XYZ file of C-alpha atoms in Angstrom:
728
model
C 15.410 172.790 87.826
C 18.336 173.727 85.729
C 21.903 173.974 86.843
C 23.882 177.151 86.341
C 27.037 177.107 84.271
C 28.997 178.305 87.217
C 28.013 175.352 89.280
C 28.886 172.944 86.505
C 32.337 174.367 86.104
C 32.842 174.347 89.826
C 31.764 170.758 90.147
C 34.028 169.748 87.270
C 37.016 171.493 88.813
C 36.399 169.869 92.136
C 36.126 166.435 90.508
C 39.440 166.950 88.687
C 41.099 168.100 91.853
C 39.773 165.091 93.679
C 41.118 162.801 90.970
C 44.547 164.415 91.184
C 44.588 164.104 94.968
C 43.458 160.492 94.781
C 46.196 159.589 92.308
C 48.826 161.424 94.354
C 47.642 159.677 97.502
C 47.737 156.304 95.825
C 51.172 157.020 94.462
C 52.581 158.165 97.760
C 50.887 155.552 99.759
C 51.705 152.420 97.771
C 55.103 153.170 96.126
C 56.760 150.186 97.790
C 54.104 147.736 96.595
C 54.260 149.111 93.056
C 58.055 148.702 92.926
C 57.784 145.164 94.252
C 55.176 144.280 91.649
C 57.234 145.825 88.920
C 60.345 143.858 89.895
C 58.487 140.570 90.178
C 56.188 140.870 87.147
C 58.223 143.005 84.776
C 56.515 143.546 81.448
C 59.039 144.083 78.676
C 58.769 147.006 76.326
C 57.157 146.900 72.973
C 59.743 144.870 70.995
C 59.413 141.832 73.299
C 55.797 141.927 74.745
C 54.913 138.416 73.640
C 55.791 135.581 76.007
C 57.836 132.630 74.890
C 54.872 130.255 74.447
C 52.859 132.705 72.361
C 55.888 133.577 70.236
C 56.494 129.887 69.443
C 52.856 129.364 68.532
C 52.734 132.648 66.631
C 49.732 133.744 68.720
C 48.832 137.169 69.879
C 49.799 137.749 73.491
C 48.128 140.172 75.877
C 51.485 141.242 77.269
C 50.471 140.630 80.906
C 52.284 138.159 83.107
C 50.792 135.581 83.122
C 48.757 135.924 79.920
C 45.345 134.325 79.563
C 46.475 131.650 77.070
C 49.151 130.418 79.458
C 46.640 130.427 82.362
C 44.171 128.336 80.400
C 46.795 125.876 79.168
C 48.764 125.709 82.402
C 51.959 126.681 80.629
C 54.567 128.793 82.512
C 54.360 132.308 81.131
C 57.905 133.582 80.636
C 58.916 136.885 79.101
C 62.479 136.931 77.749
C 64.377 140.058 78.411
C 66.566 141.110 75.408
C 70.290 141.363 76.099
C 71.893 144.731 75.968
C 74.966 144.986 73.772
C 77.735 146.802 75.633
C 80.085 148.209 73.019
C 83.246 149.569 74.564
C 84.915 152.613 73.046
C 88.062 150.557 72.308
C 86.091 147.969 70.314
C 84.300 150.712 68.459
C 87.655 152.267 67.554
C 89.042 148.957 66.282
C 85.969 148.345 64.133
C 86.159 151.844 62.730
C 89.848 151.459 61.955
C 89.280 148.122 60.217
C 86.399 149.565 58.223
C 88.543 152.511 57.173
C 91.360 150.183 56.125
C 89.044 148.013 54.039
C 87.538 151.070 52.402
C 91.030 152.303 51.508
C 91.961 148.961 49.991
C 88.726 148.930 48.038
C 89.518 152.368 46.604
C 93.013 151.213 45.637
C 91.616 148.127 43.943
C 89.025 150.243 42.175
C 91.684 152.596 40.835
C 93.759 149.608 39.667
C 90.767 148.178 37.859
C 90.161 151.474 36.053
C 93.813 151.693 35.005
C 93.879 148.080 33.848
C 90.713 148.552 31.844
C 92.306 151.386 29.904
C 95.519 149.367 29.446
C 93.533 146.413 28.154
C 91.704 148.627 25.680
C 95.008 149.925 24.338
C 96.483 146.407 24.042
C 93.465 145.107 22.176
C 93.525 148.073 19.810
C 97.209 147.478 19.055
C 96.610 143.765 18.462
C 93.712 144.429 16.120
C 95.729 147.025 14.199
C 98.920 144.950 13.865
C 97.596 141.417 13.562
C 97.971 141.594 9.764
C 100.940 143.944 9.533
C 103.814 142.293 11.426
C 105.206 141.532 14.875
C 103.971 143.446 17.877
C 107.339 144.733 19.074
C 109.946 146.187 16.696
C 113.560 144.976 16.828
C 116.006 146.981 18.958
C 117.883 149.840 17.293
C 121.426 149.189 16.059
C 122.880 151.036 19.056
C 121.530 148.284 21.301
C 122.703 145.350 19.195
C 124.776 142.630 20.769
C 128.499 143.188 20.697
C 128.432 146.972 20.145
C 130.483 148.986 22.659
C 128.896 152.244 23.708
C 130.655 155.506 22.827
C 129.570 159.029 23.482
C 129.507 161.634 20.754
C 132.576 163.338 22.163
C 134.612 160.158 21.624
C 135.181 159.049 25.249
C 135.453 155.267 25.382
C 133.740 153.458 28.222
C 134.340 149.871 29.320
C 133.364 147.625 26.418
C 129.952 146.180 27.219
C 129.341 142.814 25.581
C 125.921 144.131 24.561
C 123.812 142.245 27.087
C 120.324 143.674 26.788
C 117.697 143.215 29.518
C 116.322 139.668 29.681
C 113.702 139.023 26.969
C 111.114 137.738 29.430
C 107.416 138.379 29.397
C 105.702 141.297 30.992
C 105.139 142.391 34.547
C 106.033 139.805 37.184
C 107.842 137.481 34.731
C 105.622 134.593 35.616
C 106.267 134.655 39.364
C 103.150 133.563 41.230
C 102.400 135.853 44.186
C 101.912 134.088 47.482
C 98.520 134.151 49.176
C 100.076 134.087 52.631
C 101.039 137.152 54.581
C 104.472 138.006 53.252
C 105.440 140.614 55.800
C 104.625 141.830 59.247
C 102.363 144.615 57.995
C 99.867 142.219 56.369
C 97.490 140.738 58.924
C 94.448 138.514 58.595
C 92.117 141.521 58.697
C 93.531 143.004 55.505
C 92.776 141.969 51.992
C 95.481 139.548 50.795
C 97.833 140.832 48.149
C 96.716 138.067 45.837
C 93.266 139.744 45.752
C 94.827 142.903 44.389
C 97.162 141.004 42.058
C 94.538 138.709 40.567
C 93.316 141.299 38.009
C 96.946 141.991 37.148
C 97.526 138.299 36.482
C 94.439 138.208 34.300
C 95.643 141.222 32.356
C 99.086 139.672 32.011
C 97.572 136.502 30.586
C 95.556 138.508 28.075
C 98.590 140.501 27.058
C 100.656 137.345 26.569
C 97.880 135.825 24.489
C 97.640 139.009 22.439
C 101.386 138.959 21.740
C 101.219 135.336 20.632
C 98.228 136.068 18.430
C 100.018 138.993 16.817
C 102.984 136.777 15.943
C 100.807 134.290 14.027
C 101.121 134.703 10.202
C 98.204 136.435 8.563
C 97.469 133.452 6.289
C 96.555 131.215 9.190
C 93.393 131.709 11.143
C 93.829 132.902 14.716
C 93.679 130.087 17.194
C 92.002 130.426 20.532
C 94.293 129.095 23.221
C 93.543 128.377 26.812
C 95.127 130.651 29.368
C 98.439 129.164 30.447
C 99.462 128.941 34.023
C 102.157 131.313 35.171
C 105.691 130.122 34.564
C 107.683 129.479 37.757
C 111.021 130.843 36.470
C 111.845 132.111 32.968
C 114.515 130.454 30.898
C 118.103 131.635 31.005
C 118.466 134.849 29.077
C 122.155 134.480 28.192
C 124.234 131.566 26.895
C 127.382 130.480 28.708
C 130.853 130.583 27.227
C 130.810 126.952 26.113
C 127.500 127.389 24.313
C 128.802 130.515 22.587
C 131.926 128.653 21.474
C 134.324 130.901 23.384
C 135.725 128.067 25.536
C 136.043 124.414 24.650
C 134.156 121.932 26.782
C 137.350 120.112 27.800
C 139.001 123.340 28.995
C 135.849 124.375 30.834
C 135.822 121.063 32.702
C 139.458 121.564 33.629
C 138.697 125.021 35.049
C 135.667 123.675 36.895
C 137.864 121.047 38.592
C 140.423 123.717 39.536
C 137.730 125.779 41.237
C 136.346 122.880 43.243
C 139.843 121.756 44.197
C 140.048 124.568 46.742
C 138.131 127.761 45.917
C 134.854 126.490 47.347
C 136.549 126.106 50.737
C 137.128 129.854 51.014
C 133.654 130.821 49.737
C 131.545 127.873 50.984
C 128.444 128.634 48.968
C 128.333 125.445 46.863
C 127.506 121.786 47.340
C 129.839 119.780 45.059
C 127.381 116.865 44.989
C 124.581 119.072 43.668
C 126.490 121.837 41.845
C 128.006 119.575 39.231
C 129.480 120.746 35.948
C 126.341 119.926 33.961
C 123.999 121.261 36.635
C 125.690 124.659 36.898
C 125.961 124.964 33.127
C 122.230 124.390 32.755
C 120.938 126.347 35.748
C 123.122 129.455 35.811
C 125.351 130.649 32.971
C 126.283 133.651 35.131
C 127.746 131.596 37.969
C 129.203 129.105 35.499
C 131.139 131.845 33.676
C 132.263 133.398 36.977
C 133.619 130.046 38.184
C 135.611 129.614 34.991
C 136.979 133.172 35.261
C 138.192 132.646 38.833
C 139.732 129.301 37.911
C 141.392 130.858 34.853
C 143.094 133.442 37.043
C 144.272 130.769 39.493
C 145.581 128.568 36.700
C 147.710 131.433 35.398
C 149.387 131.942 38.786
C 151.948 134.725 38.580
C 152.369 134.243 34.822
C 150.553 136.011 32.007
C 146.803 135.700 32.022
C 145.238 133.504 29.366
C 142.661 134.627 26.785
C 140.211 132.206 28.392
C 140.312 134.233 31.591
C 139.444 137.444 29.764
C 136.633 135.813 27.796
C 135.007 134.242 30.859
C 135.404 137.391 32.914
C 133.926 139.591 30.207
C 130.922 137.304 29.823
C 130.301 137.061 33.577
C 130.607 140.802 34.051
C 128.375 141.439 31.052
C 125.579 139.390 32.598
C 126.214 141.164 35.891
C 125.728 144.552 34.242
C 122.381 143.483 32.859
C 121.178 142.794 36.415
C 121.703 146.364 37.595
C 118.421 147.691 36.203
C 116.497 144.526 35.448
C 114.624 142.005 37.577
C 116.476 139.067 39.102
C 114.486 135.860 39.415
C 117.189 133.270 40.210
C 119.001 132.822 43.479
C 122.022 131.606 41.508
C 122.473 135.199 40.343
C 123.512 136.047 43.889
C 126.137 133.298 43.712
C 127.567 134.745 40.513
C 127.816 138.269 41.883
C 129.324 136.971 45.124
C 132.085 135.196 43.206
C 132.895 138.340 41.231
C 133.193 140.239 44.523
C 135.130 137.634 46.498
C 138.108 137.275 44.164
C 138.483 140.976 43.392
C 140.775 143.465 45.088
C 137.821 145.762 45.760
C 134.646 143.777 46.251
C 132.705 146.391 48.207
C 130.387 147.470 45.382
C 129.616 144.034 43.883
C 128.979 142.565 47.333
C 126.482 145.329 48.053
C 124.675 144.567 44.813
C 124.597 140.879 45.705
C 123.140 141.735 49.106
C 120.263 143.673 47.582
C 119.540 140.967 45.028
C 119.314 138.467 47.888
C 116.923 140.697 49.804
C 114.713 141.103 46.733
C 114.571 137.336 46.304
C 113.724 136.846 49.998
C 116.759 134.709 50.761
C 116.993 136.256 54.229
C 113.803 134.381 55.197
C 115.055 130.945 54.158
C 116.408 129.911 57.573
C 113.231 131.017 59.300
C 111.180 128.895 56.922
C 113.475 125.924 57.496
C 112.989 126.318 61.240
C 109.203 126.431 60.883
C 107.912 123.297 62.631
C 104.189 123.887 62.162
C 103.915 120.554 60.377
C 103.674 121.886 56.846
C 104.946 119.278 54.423
C 107.400 120.402 51.744
C 108.447 118.555 48.641
C 112.072 117.580 48.150
C 112.479 120.342 45.575
C 111.079 122.945 47.962
C 113.329 121.696 50.745
C 116.441 121.886 48.584
C 115.480 125.355 47.439
C 115.317 126.520 51.060
C 118.651 124.884 51.916
C 120.417 126.492 48.955
C 118.836 129.856 49.691
C 119.905 129.671 53.335
C 123.474 128.733 52.360
C 123.730 131.629 49.909
C 122.351 134.076 52.462
C 124.715 132.967 55.236
C 127.748 133.195 52.965
C 126.714 136.625 51.724
C 125.987 137.808 55.267
C 129.470 136.752 56.398
C 131.245 138.197 53.371
C 129.464 141.554 53.491
C 130.165 142.008 57.203
C 133.790 140.996 56.687
C 134.122 143.582 53.930
C 132.743 146.267 56.247
C 134.996 145.397 59.193
C 138.044 144.974 56.972
C 137.717 148.357 55.304
C 136.208 150.445 58.093
C 132.983 151.074 56.186
C 129.543 151.052 57.841
C 127.775 147.737 58.124
C 124.839 147.777 55.717
C 122.768 144.919 57.139
C 122.360 144.737 60.909
C 119.571 142.164 61.211
C 120.905 139.231 63.229
C 117.551 137.427 63.292
C 118.159 136.156 59.758
C 121.114 134.001 60.946
C 119.943 132.796 64.364
C 118.936 129.368 63.013
C 122.197 128.863 61.112
C 123.106 125.568 62.804
C 120.072 123.926 61.230
C 122.196 123.332 58.145
C 124.639 121.116 60.029
C 122.100 118.367 60.747
C 120.095 118.682 57.560
C 120.006 115.754 55.170
C 121.053 118.079 52.317
C 124.013 119.587 54.175
C 127.233 120.269 52.275
C 130.693 119.209 53.566
C 131.690 122.881 53.752
C 128.649 123.970 55.778
C 130.580 123.464 59.008
C 133.102 126.085 57.886
C 130.302 128.406 56.792
C 128.577 128.212 60.177
C 131.840 128.887 62.024
C 132.492 131.935 59.831
C 129.014 133.326 60.422
C 129.252 132.902 64.187
C 132.733 134.469 64.239
C 131.687 137.511 62.220
C 128.708 137.998 64.538
C 131.091 138.158 67.511
C 133.500 140.465 65.700
C 130.643 142.793 64.795
C 129.622 143.125 68.445
C 133.258 143.689 69.425
C 133.723 146.396 66.816
C 130.540 148.249 67.761
C 131.491 148.205 71.452
C 135.054 149.385 70.863
C 133.936 152.100 68.462
C 132.001 153.761 71.290
C 135.160 153.934 73.440
C 136.879 156.179 70.868
C 140.325 154.678 71.453
C 140.353 155.389 75.199
C 142.367 152.792 77.083
C 141.026 152.488 80.606
C 139.955 149.792 83.024
C 136.698 149.164 81.115
C 138.567 148.725 77.828
C 141.016 146.228 79.272
C 138.219 144.283 80.983
C 136.259 144.139 77.732
C 139.293 142.827 75.843
C 139.693 140.017 78.389
C 136.009 139.058 78.118
C 136.124 139.181 74.330
C 139.220 136.980 74.259
C 137.455 134.368 76.406
C 134.431 134.489 74.085
C 136.636 133.956 71.020
C 138.285 130.933 72.622
C 134.871 129.505 73.451
C 133.801 129.989 69.833
C 136.907 128.152 68.635
C 136.424 125.190 70.976
C 132.808 124.722 69.908
C 133.503 125.029 66.183
C 136.616 122.865 66.326
C 134.518 120.160 67.951
C 132.118 120.377 65.006
C 135.049 120.019 62.593
C 136.530 117.157 64.607
C 133.516 114.942 63.890
C 134.469 114.556 60.220
C 138.087 115.836 59.944
C 141.446 114.948 61.400
C 143.771 117.370 63.157
C 145.867 118.180 60.072
C 142.936 118.857 57.758
C 142.932 122.171 55.934
C 139.649 123.454 57.359
C 140.813 122.901 60.943
C 144.077 124.714 60.181
C 142.116 127.607 58.725
C 139.918 127.670 61.820
C 142.938 127.854 64.143
C 144.468 130.634 62.054
C 141.232 132.614 62.265
C 141.288 132.363 66.065
C 144.819 133.806 66.255
C 143.992 136.573 63.811
C 140.780 137.455 65.667
C 142.791 137.944 68.873
C 145.297 140.104 66.996
C 142.521 142.121 65.367
C 140.803 142.651 68.727
C 143.852 144.325 70.290
C 144.676 146.392 67.195
C 141.134 147.788 67.006
C 140.900 148.472 70.752
C 144.212 150.346 70.959
C 143.920 152.201 67.668
C 145.823 155.479 67.683
C 147.758 154.720 70.881
C 151.438 155.701 70.971
C 153.069 152.347 71.540
C 156.530 153.724 72.350
C 155.268 155.193 75.651
C 152.889 152.559 76.927
C 151.912 151.745 80.492
C 152.316 148.212 81.731
C 148.770 147.063 80.861
C 149.026 148.228 77.252
C 152.448 146.699 76.901
C 151.073 143.341 78.031
C 148.325 143.604 75.418
C 150.923 144.367 72.747
C 152.832 141.194 73.533
C 149.594 139.178 73.643
C 148.882 140.436 70.132
C 152.441 139.534 69.132
C 151.876 135.947 70.304
C 148.645 135.788 68.284
C 150.425 137.083 65.161
C 153.227 134.510 65.639
C 150.684 131.722 66.003
C 148.885 132.820 62.850
C 152.141 132.976 60.873
C 153.267 129.574 62.134
C 150.066 127.964 60.869
C 150.552 129.454 57.410
C 154.168 128.356 57.119
C 154.093 124.994 58.921
C 151.024 123.492 57.245
C 151.718 122.128 53.748
C 147.959 121.968 53.127
C 147.516 125.635 53.967
C 150.519 126.728 51.884
C 149.161 124.847 48.882
C 145.661 126.254 49.382
C 146.769 129.900 49.337
C 146.598 129.888 45.538
C 142.811 129.512 45.862
C 142.430 132.049 48.689
C 140.321 135.199 48.608
C 141.389 138.678 49.656
C 140.428 138.201 53.316
C 142.671 135.166 53.812
C 145.635 136.931 52.218
C 145.124 139.914 54.526
C 145.151 137.574 57.522
C 148.596 136.257 56.632
C 150.139 139.544 55.486
C 148.953 141.670 58.409
C 150.286 139.128 60.903
C 153.729 139.493 59.327
C 153.523 143.295 59.289
C 152.570 143.395 62.957
C 155.548 141.242 63.895
C 157.880 143.536 61.936
C 156.549 146.588 63.759
C 156.932 144.871 67.126
C 160.497 143.965 66.208
C 161.170 147.598 65.337
C 159.766 148.822 68.688
C 161.218 146.088 70.931
C 164.348 144.787 69.149
C 165.981 143.571 72.371
C 162.994 141.464 73.457
C 162.169 139.639 70.220
C 164.016 137.155 68.045
C 164.690 139.421 65.074
C 166.428 136.772 62.976
C 163.509 134.348 63.306
C 160.916 137.013 62.509
C 162.895 138.159 59.473
C 163.181 134.644 58.077
C 159.479 133.920 58.621
C 158.326 137.125 56.925
C 160.674 136.551 53.990
C 159.200 133.087 53.509
C 155.682 134.502 53.655
C 156.522 137.230 51.117
C 157.911 134.658 48.711
C 154.867 132.438 49.220
C 152.539 135.332 48.409
C 154.562 136.143 45.292
C 154.190 132.566 44.120
C 150.387 132.841 44.242
C 150.312 136.207 42.407
C 149.495 138.185 45.562
C 152.171 140.821 44.858
C 150.243 143.571 46.595
C 150.814 141.880 49.939
C 154.282 140.541 49.151
C 155.627 143.988 48.229
C 154.155 145.501 51.388
C 156.009 142.925 53.474
C 159.267 143.586 51.595
C 159.038 147.325 52.272
C 158.633 146.682 56.005
C 161.534 144.210 55.915
C 163.746 146.827 54.285
C 162.704 149.346 56.935
C 163.568 146.921 59.736
C 166.995 146.191 58.237
C 167.726 149.896 58.023
C 166.717 150.574 61.606
C 168.076 147.639 63.568
C 170.110 145.597 61.106
C 173.580 146.832 61.984
C 173.020 147.128 65.719
C 171.360 143.733 66.100
C 173.885 141.785 64.053
C 171.471 140.864 61.274
C 173.755 140.497 58.261
C 171.688 138.060 56.221
C 171.731 138.881 52.517
C 168.536 140.137 50.950
C 166.990 137.260 48.981
C 166.427 137.975 45.310
C 162.739 137.840 44.396
C 163.230 137.884 40.636
C 161.940 140.596 38.322
C 159.466 143.095 39.802
C 155.795 142.675 38.879
C 154.370 144.687 36.016
C 152.142 146.796 38.237
C 155.130 147.926 40.307
C 156.588 149.978 37.431
C 154.387 152.980 38.236
C 155.823 153.186 41.766
C 159.540 153.521 40.906
C 161.464 156.454 39.442
C 165.048 157.350 38.612
C 167.305 158.265 41.574
C 167.739 161.875 40.409
C 164.003 162.486 40.605
C 163.864 162.314 44.399
C 166.362 164.185 46.590
C 165.036 165.477 49.924
C 167.550 165.611 52.795
C 164.763 166.161 55.368
C 163.165 162.788 54.663
C 164.560 159.262 54.973
C 166.125 158.068 51.725
C 163.726 156.156 49.450
C 163.895 152.392 49.242
C 165.898 151.004 46.375
C 165.048 147.988 44.269
C 167.997 146.100 45.760
C 166.639 146.623 49.288
C 163.348 145.088 48.205
C 165.044 142.075 46.684
C 164.841 143.027 42.991
C 167.614 143.580 40.489
C 168.910 147.094 39.797
C 167.702 149.140 36.865
C 167.341 152.669 35.524
C 164.263 153.297 37.664
C 165.691 152.188 40.935
C 163.908 153.923 43.848
C 160.360 153.682 45.168
C 158.224 156.826 45.264
C 157.706 157.648 48.978
C 154.198 158.965 48.312
C 153.171 155.542 46.991
C 153.848 153.950 50.401
C 150.851 154.069 52.795
C 151.258 156.235 55.877
C 150.943 153.201 58.188
C 154.166 151.790 56.677
C 156.226 154.965 56.812
C 158.936 155.856 59.348
C 156.819 158.257 61.385
C 154.148 155.589 61.944
C 156.337 152.717 63.076
C 155.245 153.244 66.689
C 151.578 152.790 65.734
C 150.519 149.156 66.027
C 146.810 149.876 65.820
C 144.648 149.056 62.848
C 143.956 152.081 60.595
C 140.442 153.422 60.383
C 140.148 152.357 56.738
C 141.477 148.884 57.497
C 143.403 147.083 54.793
C 143.036 150.006 52.388
C 145.367 152.005 54.627
C 147.955 149.223 55.042
C 148.726 147.586 51.715
C 150.119 149.083 48.534
C 147.648 150.115 45.867
C 149.324 148.583 42.838
C 148.086 147.174 39.559
C 149.430 143.656 39.692
C 148.948 140.504 37.734
C 145.389 139.767 38.570
C 142.049 141.395 38.915
C 143.093 145.024 38.467
C 145.350 146.915 36.117
C 146.146 144.376 33.432
C 143.175 145.503 31.387
C 142.235 149.138 31.924
C 138.802 149.054 30.252
C 137.436 146.552 32.785
C 135.843 147.701 36.071
C 138.094 148.667 38.957
C 136.919 145.761 41.078
C 138.874 143.471 38.794
């Protein structure tokens, strides 16, 4: 009997419904057992369905736990669960940043390679075209020949340049090997080292050098294939020194060298006399060698006429200095040469700034940090000496540049104190110089004075309780500095040694400078009690400074070697005492002060420091006018001899100046010189700080020494030869 289609469909639907109900019942009824089985016998997903035993034997596994192979062999059936890698968003960001940085460096390197490929093609084409025709580079035009001064078409004459062309070194980096270590803070281990980027450049440089040498070979000889030379550490000296050029005899040069190291190196302690010998300096650095001879030539002349040797040495040293303005500097001794040209000039601001930037380019500011590195890296004796010399040059330049800024009121260019924090390492080093102890004391003093100046500048001349308290704290700090540094000097020097006298004088002047900067612009004729006490403290410091200058025979003799800063120390102390005597004539010993300042003025005249001597004589004449008759001072004015040559532009005939509203001008007799046709000093030539209306101002001018001393062209670095730069 056949079944109807309806019945079949009905039976099929009922069977499907039964199956669905059975599955639902099983699912609802045994969910707990299923979860327990799943947790105990978890079967991994398809990437790890083979157990450990089957995977080792490279057998097919059923994927059930336990599998049949493990049951038959009695081996534990273990399924390893793969670890999940949890990548945090921060780690993903770091990886992406590193990848982006590496991609950027790759693009830069790729662009460099493309540029170098084109440059190499051009070099090879030039070599192939000129190998049989002549040298690769033509000679310079006549306008650039040595010894030709430059003149414009309109006829204006500029300072005569000795014709020093840029150094004739090789291309690119001049043979300097780039370091593979991270050279700055922005180069980490994750970045490509700079040597990776520079390696193609070095290869191209070697090819270019080889091409130039091949082009210079005569056409008759067959071209030789040479091996690539290693990069030269430092190129040879580009310029000869004055002895090599025959401008100065060797015997005279040795005499000038001995004059310099008889006292100049004490004021600029950048040399080691045991290492910087006459032959060593001549061979290593013609620039510094010529500068030393120029400074010594000026000192040898004293207040007499300057010798031709001085002009020759100075012209050569300045000529080499000019060539460094737009060319690379590869020797640290170049910084020494520029520092000497700045130190013994009346305006060393510009040359000292150039020396600072040369030192930064050479990396001298990192020398102390490398010396202090105790990671165990072994250095050769040559490398160690190089670091010591570099550190000494940097410390001396750091001190001098800061002193120039504080002395002239200009902004401090370099404010990084980390480069000097290991300065005392030089004192105990086996290669230490005898003058390093003075250098360290100068660096530590200028660091304190810089902090004092920056703090007082924020007070804007306001004298209140905070100002007075700061002055007391700063005075204590200066005394502590002196005690520590004097103890360092005491280990190798007696009490009457020159360096210890200089150190004591610097303490007195620092105390005087502190008060004059703090109370700048204050009207000293109407002072409260606290300010008056500070004024007399500064007076005591100025008296102590002047006593050291006049009572120490060693210091008096050494003033002929002194730089501008030391002369300012002596002259300003005398000027301050004269102003105090003018304000408080009844409380000071006017006769003693007058005699001391007259002695100092004569001493400065003897060492050709007429700029400072004339300034003191003007203040002496002012004091005699104001208090001479009433105080009983009737001492005759000492005759100082003929006036200096640079003083002629500051005097006129008496009929040229008649103004009844102003004090009468100073005459030559009042200043200690003999009478003449031009007998009175131009009032406008006298700085405002020295004039009658400013006698009650004991503070230091904003522009420092530039606002105190006369701007004259004396026998020395400025004025005797107009074509030379103003710094000299």
